[in-house]
Short mmCIF file of C-alpha atoms and ligand atoms in Angstrom, two decimals:
data_model
loop_
_atom_site.label_atom_id
_atom_site.label_comp_id
_atom_site.label_asym_id
_atom_site.label_seq_id
_atom_site.Cartn_x
_atom_site.Cartn_y
_atom_site.Cartn_z
CA MET Z 1 -20.57 20.02 -22.22
CA HIS Z 2 -17.35 19.57 -24.13
CA GLU Z 3 -17.17 17.55 -27.25
CA ARG Z 4 -14.51 15.02 -26.32
CA LYS Z 5 -12.21 13.73 -28.99
CA ASN Z 6 -9.55 12.04 -26.95
CA HIS Z 7 -10.04 8.63 -25.52
CA PRO Z 8 -7.61 5.99 -24.28
CA GLY Z 9 -5.50 4.69 -27.11
CA SER Z 10 -6.43 7.55 -29.44
CA GLU Z 11 -3.89 9.06 -31.80
CA ALA Z 12 -4.54 12.58 -30.50
CA THR Z 13 -1.72 14.97 -31.23
CA GLU Z 14 -3.14 17.70 -29.00
CA PRO Z 15 -4.79 17.38 -25.62
CA VAL Z 16 -8.31 18.52 -24.88
CA VAL Z 17 -7.86 21.69 -22.85
CA ILE Z 18 -10.46 22.29 -20.14
CA PRO Z 19 -10.70 25.98 -19.25
CA ARG Z 20 -10.94 27.37 -15.71
CA THR Z 21 -14.64 28.03 -16.21
CA GLU Z 22 -15.31 24.32 -16.69
CA HIS Z 23 -13.33 22.62 -13.97
CA ARG Z 24 -13.52 23.01 -10.24
CA LEU Z 25 -9.83 22.82 -9.53
CA ASP Z 26 -8.93 25.80 -7.40
CA PRO Z 27 -5.19 26.51 -7.69
CA GLY Z 28 -5.40 27.95 -4.17
CA GLN Z 29 -5.67 24.37 -2.93
CA ILE Z 30 -2.41 23.30 -4.51
CA SER Z 31 0.64 23.53 -2.30
CA THR Z 32 2.51 26.78 -2.84
CA SER Z 33 5.74 24.78 -3.07
CA ALA Z 34 4.47 22.76 -6.04
CA LEU Z 35 3.22 25.94 -7.70
CA HIS Z 36 6.57 27.59 -7.09
CA VAL Z 37 8.39 24.69 -8.77
CA VAL Z 38 6.08 24.79 -11.78
CA ARG Z 39 6.38 28.57 -12.21
CA ARG Z 40 10.14 28.52 -11.91
CA LEU Z 41 10.43 25.79 -14.57
CA VAL Z 42 8.03 27.64 -16.89
CA ASP Z 43 10.00 30.89 -16.40
CA GLN Z 44 13.05 29.02 -17.58
CA GLY Z 45 11.25 28.00 -20.77
CA PHE Z 46 10.31 24.44 -19.79
CA LEU Z 47 6.90 22.79 -19.81
CA ALA Z 48 5.76 21.94 -16.29
CA TYR Z 49 2.45 20.76 -14.87
CA VAL Z 50 1.00 19.46 -11.65
CA VAL Z 51 -0.14 15.92 -12.37
CA GLY Z 52 -1.33 12.62 -10.95
CA GLY Z 53 -3.05 11.84 -7.67
CA GLY Z 54 -3.02 15.44 -6.40
CA VAL Z 55 -4.99 16.74 -9.40
CA ARG Z 56 -7.36 13.75 -9.31
CA ASP Z 57 -8.05 14.16 -5.61
CA LEU Z 58 -8.68 17.91 -5.82
CA LEU Z 59 -11.17 17.39 -8.64
CA LEU Z 60 -12.91 14.78 -6.47
CA CYS Z 61 -12.78 16.96 -3.36
CA ILE Z 62 -10.59 14.43 -1.54
CA PRO Z 63 -7.70 15.98 0.44
CA PRO Z 64 -4.59 15.19 -1.65
CA LYS Z 65 -1.56 13.49 -0.08
CA ASP Z 66 0.94 15.38 -2.18
CA PHE Z 67 1.48 17.10 -5.51
CA ASP Z 68 3.75 15.79 -8.22
CA VAL Z 69 5.20 17.85 -11.04
CA ALA Z 70 5.88 16.59 -14.57
CA THR Z 71 8.17 18.51 -16.90
CA ASN Z 72 10.23 18.28 -20.05
CA ALA Z 73 13.27 19.50 -18.10
CA ARG Z 74 15.84 16.76 -17.45
CA PRO Z 75 16.68 15.83 -13.86
CA GLU Z 76 20.02 17.66 -14.09
CA ASP Z 77 18.22 20.87 -15.23
CA VAL Z 78 15.78 20.62 -12.33
CA ARG Z 79 18.56 19.91 -9.87
CA ARG Z 80 20.40 23.02 -11.06
CA LEU Z 81 17.34 25.26 -10.68
CA PHE Z 82 16.59 24.33 -7.08
CA ARG Z 83 19.32 24.52 -4.50
CA HIS Z 84 17.55 22.26 -2.01
CA SER Z 85 16.98 19.32 -4.29
CA ARG Z 86 18.29 15.85 -4.87
CA ILE Z 87 18.19 13.37 -7.73
CA ILE Z 88 16.79 10.03 -6.57
CA GLY Z 89 15.85 6.70 -8.07
CA ARG Z 90 17.66 4.17 -10.17
CA ARG Z 91 14.88 2.71 -12.32
CA PHE Z 92 13.94 6.20 -13.33
CA ARG Z 93 15.52 9.31 -11.98
CA LEU Z 94 13.33 11.87 -10.23
CA VAL Z 95 14.18 15.07 -8.44
CA HIS Z 96 13.03 15.77 -4.92
CA VAL Z 97 12.79 19.49 -4.22
CA PHE Z 98 12.73 20.26 -0.50
CA PHE Z 99 10.66 22.96 1.17
CA GLY Z 100 11.15 22.41 4.89
CA HIS Z 101 9.33 19.16 5.59
CA GLU Z 102 7.54 19.20 2.26
CA ILE Z 103 8.96 17.42 -0.76
CA VAL Z 104 7.82 18.14 -4.30
CA GLU Z 105 8.59 15.27 -6.64
CA VAL Z 106 9.57 16.40 -10.12
CA ALA Z 107 9.57 13.79 -12.88
CA THR Z 108 10.74 14.26 -16.44
CA PHE Z 109 8.19 13.20 -19.08
CA ARG Z 110 8.69 9.52 -19.88
CA ARG Z 111 7.23 7.15 -22.35
CA GLY Z 112 5.89 3.70 -21.63
CA SER Z 113 6.29 0.54 -23.66
CA THR Z 114 3.51 1.21 -26.18
CA GLY Z 115 5.07 1.92 -29.53
CA VAL Z 116 8.58 1.44 -28.17
CA VAL Z 117 10.80 -0.82 -30.22
CA ARG Z 118 11.17 -3.85 -27.97
CA SER Z 119 14.81 -4.28 -28.94
CA HIS Z 120 15.66 -0.82 -27.62
CA PRO Z 121 18.58 -1.25 -25.19
CA GLN Z 122 16.76 0.66 -22.45
CA PHE Z 123 13.61 -1.39 -22.70
CA GLU Z 124 13.36 -4.76 -21.03
CA ALA Z 125 10.40 -6.99 -20.42
CA THR Z 126 9.96 -10.51 -19.14
CA ALA Z 127 8.20 -13.32 -20.98
CA SER Z 128 4.87 -12.40 -19.31
CA GLY Z 129 5.24 -8.85 -20.63
CA ARG Z 130 6.25 -7.34 -17.28
CA LEU Z 131 8.37 -4.23 -17.66
CA LEU Z 132 11.73 -4.30 -15.94
CA ARG Z 133 12.88 -0.93 -17.15
CA ASP Z 134 10.90 1.87 -18.70
CA ASN Z 135 13.16 4.82 -18.20
CA LEU Z 136 12.99 6.41 -21.60
CA TYR Z 137 12.28 10.11 -21.74
CA GLY Z 138 9.30 11.10 -23.82
CA SER Z 139 6.93 13.88 -24.79
CA GLU Z 140 4.06 15.22 -22.70
CA ARG Z 141 1.72 13.04 -24.74
CA GLU Z 142 3.80 9.93 -24.19
CA ASP Z 143 3.99 10.75 -20.49
CA ALA Z 144 0.19 10.82 -20.36
CA PHE Z 145 -0.21 7.48 -22.13
CA ARG Z 146 2.29 5.62 -19.96
CA ARG Z 147 0.24 6.39 -16.82
CA ASP Z 148 -2.18 3.85 -15.42
CA PHE Z 149 -5.74 5.21 -15.06
CA THR Z 150 -7.23 8.05 -17.10
CA LEU Z 151 -8.03 9.90 -13.85
CA ASN Z 152 -4.35 9.83 -12.97
CA ALA Z 153 -3.26 11.41 -16.23
CA LEU Z 154 -4.69 14.92 -15.95
CA TYR Z 155 -2.17 17.75 -16.23
CA PHE Z 156 -2.92 21.01 -14.47
CA ASP Z 157 -1.36 24.02 -16.16
CA ALA Z 158 -0.85 26.42 -13.26
CA VAL Z 159 -0.13 29.39 -15.51
CA GLN Z 160 -3.23 29.11 -17.72
CA GLU Z 161 -5.22 27.41 -14.94
CA THR Z 162 -6.40 24.82 -17.44
CA ILE Z 163 -6.48 21.03 -17.37
CA ARG Z 164 -4.82 19.21 -20.23
CA ASP Z 165 -6.38 15.85 -20.98
CA TRP Z 166 -4.89 13.43 -23.51
CA VAL Z 167 -6.78 10.32 -22.48
CA GLY Z 168 -10.39 11.23 -21.73
CA GLY Z 169 -9.78 11.36 -17.98
CA PHE Z 170 -11.91 14.44 -17.40
CA ASP Z 171 -14.98 12.76 -18.89
CA ASP Z 172 -14.29 9.60 -16.91
CA LEU Z 173 -14.10 11.71 -13.80
CA ARG Z 174 -17.40 13.39 -14.58
CA ASN Z 175 -19.01 10.05 -15.35
CA GLY Z 176 -17.46 8.43 -12.29
CA VAL Z 177 -15.60 5.55 -13.87
CA LEU Z 178 -12.11 4.08 -13.48
CA ARG Z 179 -10.53 3.19 -16.78
CA LEU Z 180 -7.07 1.91 -17.53
CA ILE Z 181 -5.33 3.73 -20.38
CA GLY Z 182 -4.74 1.51 -23.43
CA ASP Z 183 -5.33 -2.23 -23.64
CA PRO Z 184 -6.07 -3.37 -20.07
CA GLU Z 185 -4.58 -6.84 -20.36
CA ALA Z 186 -1.32 -5.53 -21.82
CA ARG Z 187 -1.12 -2.82 -19.16
CA TYR Z 188 -1.66 -5.33 -16.32
CA ARG Z 189 0.95 -7.62 -17.82
CA GLU Z 190 3.45 -4.76 -18.03
CA ASP Z 191 2.95 -4.04 -14.35
CA PRO Z 192 0.69 -6.39 -12.35
CA VAL Z 193 0.70 -3.92 -9.44
CA ARG Z 194 -1.82 -1.94 -11.50
CA MET Z 195 -4.33 -4.63 -10.53
CA LEU Z 196 -3.86 -3.70 -6.88
CA ARG Z 197 -4.08 -0.03 -7.76
CA ALA Z 198 -7.38 -0.72 -9.53
CA VAL Z 199 -8.83 -2.06 -6.28
CA ARG Z 200 -7.34 0.77 -4.23
CA PHE Z 201 -8.64 3.58 -6.44
CA GLN Z 202 -12.05 1.93 -6.52
CA ALA Z 203 -12.28 2.22 -2.74
CA LYS Z 204 -10.70 5.68 -2.70
CA THR Z 205 -12.89 7.28 -5.37
CA GLY Z 206 -16.02 5.17 -4.90
CA PHE Z 207 -16.09 4.73 -8.70
CA PRO Z 208 -16.58 1.34 -10.33
CA LEU Z 209 -14.06 -0.12 -12.75
CA GLU Z 210 -15.11 0.19 -16.36
CA ALA Z 211 -16.02 -3.27 -17.74
CA ALA Z 212 -12.91 -3.87 -19.87
CA THR Z 213 -10.68 -2.68 -17.01
CA ALA Z 214 -12.33 -5.07 -14.56
CA ALA Z 215 -12.64 -8.13 -16.80
CA PRO Z 216 -9.05 -9.45 -16.81
CA LEU Z 217 -8.46 -9.15 -13.04
CA PRO Z 218 -9.32 -12.65 -11.73
CA ARG Z 219 -7.58 -14.29 -14.68
CA LEU Z 220 -4.40 -12.25 -14.41
CA ALA Z 221 -4.23 -12.23 -10.60
CA PRO Z 222 -1.54 -14.96 -10.51
CA LEU Z 223 0.85 -12.53 -12.28
CA LEU Z 224 1.30 -10.82 -8.92
CA ALA Z 225 3.61 -13.70 -8.07
CA THR Z 226 6.13 -12.18 -10.50
CA VAL Z 227 6.34 -8.85 -8.64
CA PRO Z 228 9.20 -8.42 -6.14
CA PRO Z 229 7.87 -9.06 -2.58
CA ALA Z 230 9.26 -5.75 -1.29
CA ARG Z 231 7.17 -3.79 -3.80
CA LEU Z 232 4.13 -5.83 -2.85
CA PHE Z 233 4.69 -4.90 0.78
CA GLU Z 234 4.52 -1.20 -0.13
CA GLU Z 235 1.30 -1.69 -2.06
CA THR Z 236 -0.19 -3.95 0.59
CA SER Z 237 0.42 -1.33 3.28
CA LYS Z 238 -1.29 1.31 1.16
CA LEU Z 239 -4.24 -1.05 0.70
CA MET Z 240 -4.63 -2.15 4.30
CA LEU Z 241 -3.96 1.13 6.07
CA PHE Z 242 -5.12 4.73 5.72
CA GLY Z 243 -8.86 4.39 6.14
CA GLN Z 244 -9.98 2.01 3.41
CA GLY Z 245 -8.55 -1.28 4.62
CA LEU Z 246 -11.82 -3.13 4.90
CA ARG Z 247 -13.11 -2.09 1.48
CA ASN Z 248 -9.77 -2.86 -0.11
CA PHE Z 249 -9.60 -6.28 1.55
CA ASN Z 250 -13.06 -7.15 0.26
CA GLY Z 251 -12.14 -5.84 -3.19
CA LEU Z 252 -8.98 -7.96 -3.27
CA VAL Z 253 -10.82 -11.09 -2.17
CA ASP Z 254 -13.62 -10.53 -4.70
CA GLN Z 255 -11.17 -10.16 -7.58
CA GLY Z 256 -8.98 -13.11 -6.59
CA LEU Z 257 -6.11 -10.74 -5.82
CA PHE Z 258 -5.78 -11.58 -2.14
CA LYS Z 259 -4.62 -15.15 -2.71
CA PRO Z 260 -1.33 -14.34 -4.47
CA LEU Z 261 -0.47 -11.93 -1.64
CA PHE Z 262 -1.43 -14.10 1.37
CA PRO Z 263 -1.90 -17.64 0.07
CA TRP Z 264 -2.21 -19.34 3.47
CA THR Z 265 -4.73 -16.85 4.74
CA ALA Z 266 -6.74 -17.17 1.52
CA GLU Z 267 -6.73 -20.94 1.76
CA TRP Z 268 -7.82 -20.73 5.37
CA LEU Z 269 -10.61 -18.31 4.53
CA ALA Z 270 -11.90 -20.61 1.80
CA ALA Z 271 -12.39 -23.33 4.42
CA ASP Z 272 -13.61 -20.95 7.14
CA GLU Z 273 -16.80 -22.51 8.34
CA GLY Z 274 -19.18 -20.00 9.88
CA GLY Z 275 -16.96 -17.15 8.67
CA VAL Z 276 -15.30 -16.69 12.07
CA HIS Z 277 -11.89 -15.84 10.66
CA ARG Z 278 -13.21 -13.56 8.01
CA ALA Z 279 -15.13 -11.74 10.74
CA LEU Z 280 -11.97 -11.50 12.84
CA ILE Z 281 -9.98 -10.06 9.94
CA GLU Z 282 -12.77 -7.62 9.13
CA ARG Z 283 -12.82 -6.41 12.72
CA ALA Z 284 -9.07 -5.90 12.77
CA LEU Z 285 -9.34 -3.93 9.52
CA ARG Z 286 -12.16 -1.82 10.90
CA VAL Z 287 -10.11 -0.96 13.97
CA GLY Z 288 -7.28 0.04 11.62
CA ASP Z 289 -9.60 2.18 9.48
CA GLU Z 290 -10.66 4.14 12.54
CA ALA Z 291 -7.13 4.62 13.87
CA SER Z 292 -4.99 7.67 13.13
CA ARG Z 293 -2.09 7.61 10.66
CA GLU Z 294 0.38 7.70 13.56
CA MET Z 295 -0.95 4.32 14.64
CA ALA Z 296 -0.29 2.76 11.23
CA ASP Z 297 2.32 0.25 12.41
CA ARG Z 298 0.18 -0.88 15.32
CA SER Z 299 -2.86 -1.25 13.07
CA PHE Z 300 -0.85 -3.25 10.58
CA ILE Z 301 0.38 -5.58 13.33
CA PHE Z 302 -3.21 -6.20 14.34
CA ILE Z 303 -4.38 -6.82 10.79
CA LEU Z 304 -1.56 -9.23 10.03
CA ALA Z 305 -2.20 -11.01 13.31
CA GLY Z 306 -5.77 -11.45 12.03
CA PHE Z 307 -4.44 -12.83 8.72
CA PHE Z 308 -2.09 -15.36 10.32
CA TRP Z 309 -3.99 -16.44 13.42
CA GLY Z 310 -6.11 -19.09 11.69
CA PRO Z 311 -3.40 -20.85 9.67
CA ALA Z 312 -0.79 -20.52 12.45
CA ARG Z 313 -3.07 -22.15 15.01
CA GLN Z 314 -3.80 -24.99 12.66
CA TYR Z 315 -0.09 -25.70 12.09
CA MET Z 316 0.45 -25.33 15.82
CA ARG Z 317 -2.06 -28.10 16.42
CA TRP Z 318 -0.16 -30.42 14.13
CA HIS Z 319 3.00 -29.82 16.14
CA VAL Z 320 1.10 -30.31 19.38
CA GLY Z 321 -0.07 -33.64 17.95
CA GLU Z 322 3.60 -34.52 17.51
CA GLY Z 323 4.15 -33.89 21.21
CA MET Z 324 5.36 -30.27 21.34
CA ASP Z 325 4.06 -27.95 24.04
CA ARG Z 326 1.63 -25.35 22.73
CA VAL Z 327 3.85 -22.29 22.97
CA ALA Z 328 6.82 -23.98 21.31
CA ALA Z 329 4.46 -25.40 18.69
CA MET Z 330 3.09 -21.93 17.93
CA ARG Z 331 6.59 -20.51 17.58
CA ARG Z 332 7.53 -23.30 15.21
CA ALA Z 333 4.32 -22.85 13.20
CA LEU Z 334 4.95 -19.13 12.85
CA GLN Z 335 8.54 -19.65 11.84
CA VAL Z 336 7.55 -21.82 8.89
CA LEU Z 337 4.51 -19.75 7.96
CA MET Z 338 6.42 -16.48 7.97
CA ARG Z 339 9.31 -17.90 5.99
CA GLU Z 340 6.88 -18.91 3.28
CA GLN Z 341 4.87 -15.70 3.52
CA GLN Z 342 7.99 -13.58 2.95
CA LYS Z 343 8.29 -15.06 -0.54
CA HIS Z 344 5.06 -13.30 -1.50
CA VAL Z 345 4.87 -10.06 0.49
CA SER Z 346 8.03 -9.32 2.38
CA ILE Z 347 7.08 -7.85 5.72
CA PRO Z 348 9.81 -5.98 7.61
CA ARG Z 349 10.92 -7.36 10.99
CA ARG Z 350 9.67 -4.26 12.84
CA ILE Z 351 6.15 -5.41 11.93
CA LEU Z 352 6.67 -9.16 11.83
CA ASP Z 353 8.32 -9.59 15.25
CA PRO Z 354 5.42 -8.01 17.14
CA VAL Z 355 2.91 -10.02 15.07
CA GLU Z 356 4.65 -13.24 16.09
CA SER Z 357 4.87 -12.12 19.67
CA LEU Z 358 1.18 -11.21 19.70
CA LEU Z 359 0.15 -14.60 18.37
CA VAL Z 360 2.38 -16.60 20.71
CA HIS Z 361 0.87 -14.52 23.48
CA GLN Z 362 -2.63 -15.68 22.51
CA ILE Z 363 -1.63 -19.22 23.39
CA ARG Z 364 -0.57 -18.13 26.85
CA LEU Z 365 -3.70 -16.05 27.33
CA ASP Z 366 -5.85 -18.97 26.19
CA GLN Z 367 -4.38 -21.07 28.99
CA GLY Z 368 -6.16 -18.81 31.48
CA THR Z 369 -5.07 -16.85 34.51
CA ALA Z 370 -4.53 -19.97 36.62
CA GLN Z 371 -1.50 -20.72 34.42
CA ALA Z 372 -0.15 -17.18 34.61
CA GLY Z 373 2.90 -18.21 36.61
CA SER Z 374 4.96 -15.58 38.38
CA GLY Z 375 3.27 -12.72 36.58
CA HIS Z 376 6.01 -11.87 34.10
CA LEU Z 377 3.41 -12.28 31.35
CA LEU Z 378 1.67 -9.11 32.52
CA HIS Z 379 4.80 -7.06 32.04
CA HIS Z 380 5.50 -8.26 28.55
CA PRO Z 381 5.17 -5.50 25.92
CA ALA Z 382 2.69 -7.68 24.02
CA PHE Z 383 0.32 -8.05 26.97
CA ALA Z 384 -1.89 -5.02 26.28
CA THR Z 385 -2.10 -5.62 22.51
CA GLY Z 386 -2.56 -9.32 23.23
CA LEU Z 387 -5.64 -8.54 25.30
CA ASP Z 388 -7.02 -6.25 22.61
CA PHE Z 389 -6.64 -9.06 20.10
CA LEU Z 390 -8.24 -11.51 22.51
CA ARG Z 391 -11.20 -9.11 22.72
CA LEU Z 392 -11.62 -9.23 18.92
CA ARG Z 393 -11.48 -13.01 19.01
CA ALA Z 394 -14.10 -13.11 21.74
CA ASP Z 395 -16.31 -10.75 19.71
CA VAL Z 396 -16.40 -13.22 16.81
CA GLY Z 397 -16.78 -16.28 19.03
CA ASP Z 398 -13.18 -17.50 18.78
CA ALA Z 399 -12.45 -17.12 22.51
CA PRO Z 400 -14.52 -17.38 25.70
CA ALA Z 401 -16.40 -14.13 26.28
CA ASP Z 402 -15.11 -13.68 29.84
CA LEU Z 403 -11.44 -14.55 29.27
CA GLU Z 404 -10.34 -11.02 28.49
CA SER Z 405 -12.03 -9.56 31.57
CA ALA Z 406 -10.54 -12.35 33.70
CA TRP Z 407 -7.10 -11.27 32.53
CA ARG Z 408 -7.85 -7.61 33.12
CA ASP Z 409 -8.97 -8.41 36.68
CA TYR Z 410 -5.90 -10.53 37.19
CA ALA Z 411 -3.64 -7.71 35.93
CA ALA Z 412 -5.35 -5.23 38.28
CA THR Z 413 -4.78 -7.38 41.37
CA ALA Z 414 -1.42 -8.96 40.49
CA PRO Z 415 1.64 -7.84 42.46
CA ALA Z 416 3.83 -5.23 40.80
CA GLU Z 417 6.90 -6.44 38.93
CA GLU Z 418 9.78 -7.60 41.09
CA PRO Z 419 12.23 -4.85 41.99
CA ALA Z 420 14.73 -4.29 39.21
CA SER Z 421 17.72 -4.37 41.59
CA GLY Z 422 18.88 -6.76 44.32
CA PRO Z 423 21.32 -9.67 44.24
CA ALA Z 424 18.87 -12.24 42.88
CA ARG Z 425 17.99 -9.94 39.99
CA ILE Z 426 21.57 -9.15 39.11
CA ARG Z 427 22.59 -12.78 38.90
CA ARG Z 428 19.69 -13.69 36.67
CA ARG Z 429 20.26 -13.68 32.93
CA ARG Z 430 17.84 -11.41 31.03
CA ARG Z 431 15.63 -13.26 28.61
CA PRO Z 432 15.48 -11.69 25.16
CA ARG Z 433 12.33 -9.60 24.85
CA ARG Z 434 11.54 -10.47 21.26
CA THR Z 435 9.60 -13.64 21.96
CA LEU Z 436 7.67 -14.74 24.98
P1 ATP J 501 -1.94 8.11 -4.16
O1 ATP J 501 -0.73 8.96 -3.96
O2 ATP J 501 -3.19 8.63 -3.62
O3 ATP J 501 -1.68 6.70 -3.77
P2 ATP J 501 -1.33 8.51 -6.92
O4 ATP J 501 -2.16 8.41 -8.16
O5 ATP J 501 -0.69 9.82 -6.63
O6 ATP J 501 -2.23 8.02 -5.73
P3 ATP J 501 1.33 7.46 -6.93
O7 ATP J 501 1.79 6.07 -6.69
O8 ATP J 501 1.74 8.55 -6.03
O9 ATP J 501 -0.25 7.39 -7.02
O10 ATP J 501 1.76 7.79 -8.44
C1 ATP J 501 1.68 9.07 -9.02
C2 ATP J 501 1.24 8.96 -10.48
O11 ATP J 501 2.17 8.16 -11.21
C3 ATP J 501 -0.10 8.28 -10.67
O12 ATP J 501 -1.17 9.20 -10.53
C4 ATP J 501 0.02 7.74 -12.07
O13 ATP J 501 -0.22 8.74 -13.03
C5 ATP J 501 1.48 7.34 -12.15
N1 ATP J 501 1.69 5.93 -11.75
C6 ATP J 501 1.96 5.45 -10.51
N2 ATP J 501 2.10 4.13 -10.51
C7 ATP J 501 1.92 3.74 -11.79
C8 ATP J 501 1.96 2.47 -12.44
N3 ATP J 501 2.18 1.36 -11.76
N4 ATP J 501 1.74 2.46 -13.78
C9 ATP J 501 1.53 3.60 -14.48
N5 ATP J 501 1.47 4.81 -13.91
C10 ATP J 501 1.66 4.88 -12.59
MG1 MG J 502 0.73 10.25 -5.03
#
């Protein structure tokens, strides 16, 4: 066992170097493209390492998504060395090096806010301490300390085949603990998204949060309101999709982090007698967790439908009380709900439109097959997904158990859609497909 000197916040001037004999990271598992980039940079006299999630995942025997490279070469130097590369990013510039479909992201060492003179022209923070810009280049050491969790700050030296650890990440990995680098409260204030990452890495690694890393979460959760809604959409998708949606959802709820993202859903869940809506959401998440990556959009539509169904139906009932018909009332309810929701997590229209359509469709399905009209409902793109959602609702006791099968029978015996040609058809104006 190594004697560890470095720990988060330490003044170490050298990293602990873990030799090949002591770590299980097999360079053969790193993408050859990433290794090529590192070797080329090193040949040119630069420092270059594989770092971040790829190294963490390999050490944990989780298949990595991708491999990032950190270097002391400036973006222009990297760009010059690789013909198929492009400088991207405004907040901080990175280089994407292309190998067919694979992209290796190369980032120049940067420093975070710790120890930076706050009046520096390139450093900006808000009153709550949130960083607006942190694009100052730094040393390898500074690059390690500006990262979020110790597990995410391990540098793999592909030439020596060693791991360079400035922050005690290797010990944390061995002991199975998630620890934020530096003072947790300050780090969450700098970037509240780290609170969401804490939940996500907990589910991904199966490790608990170290006590000081966990403690500030419920208290600081409201800071998420200061993060741009588009960034929260990105993080929310990563949380809800890709296999760990249910665990992440439970983690967010437990830590009070769900409410700032989906306030109306959270409020609804708090008043959810019998837990019907929570059960519905959990089922939608479970379906998503079992689906393939290609189905991500469809899964997300289902999950969000689960989030909004409860509150939307309640607002719908108010409008119905004011004399609106149920379908119009549901549309109106969704319009208001979504407008408010977008201020927290901005969901792109390609996801939101089908969610709205799916929920409006529930109202029609709830009216039963006797109200099916001419049958155009069956040919709506939302019909099949609508029935799947109805099934989930029936499973948790939110819809009659036999309604879904009644609709399936009806669909099987209903006449085929009217012919697409013929004078009557030509004269008729097409209804927009977006809503029912
Ligand atoms: P995954 O790709 O599995 O989601 P990851 O750790 O690779 O996990 P990325 O978002 O790809 O996460 O970020 C790459 C690395 O950049 C992280 O490992 C971490 O070192 C650093 N990083 C990312 N986001 C932050 C942040 N908000 N604050 C500090 N460091 C961060
Ligand atoms: Mg990554």
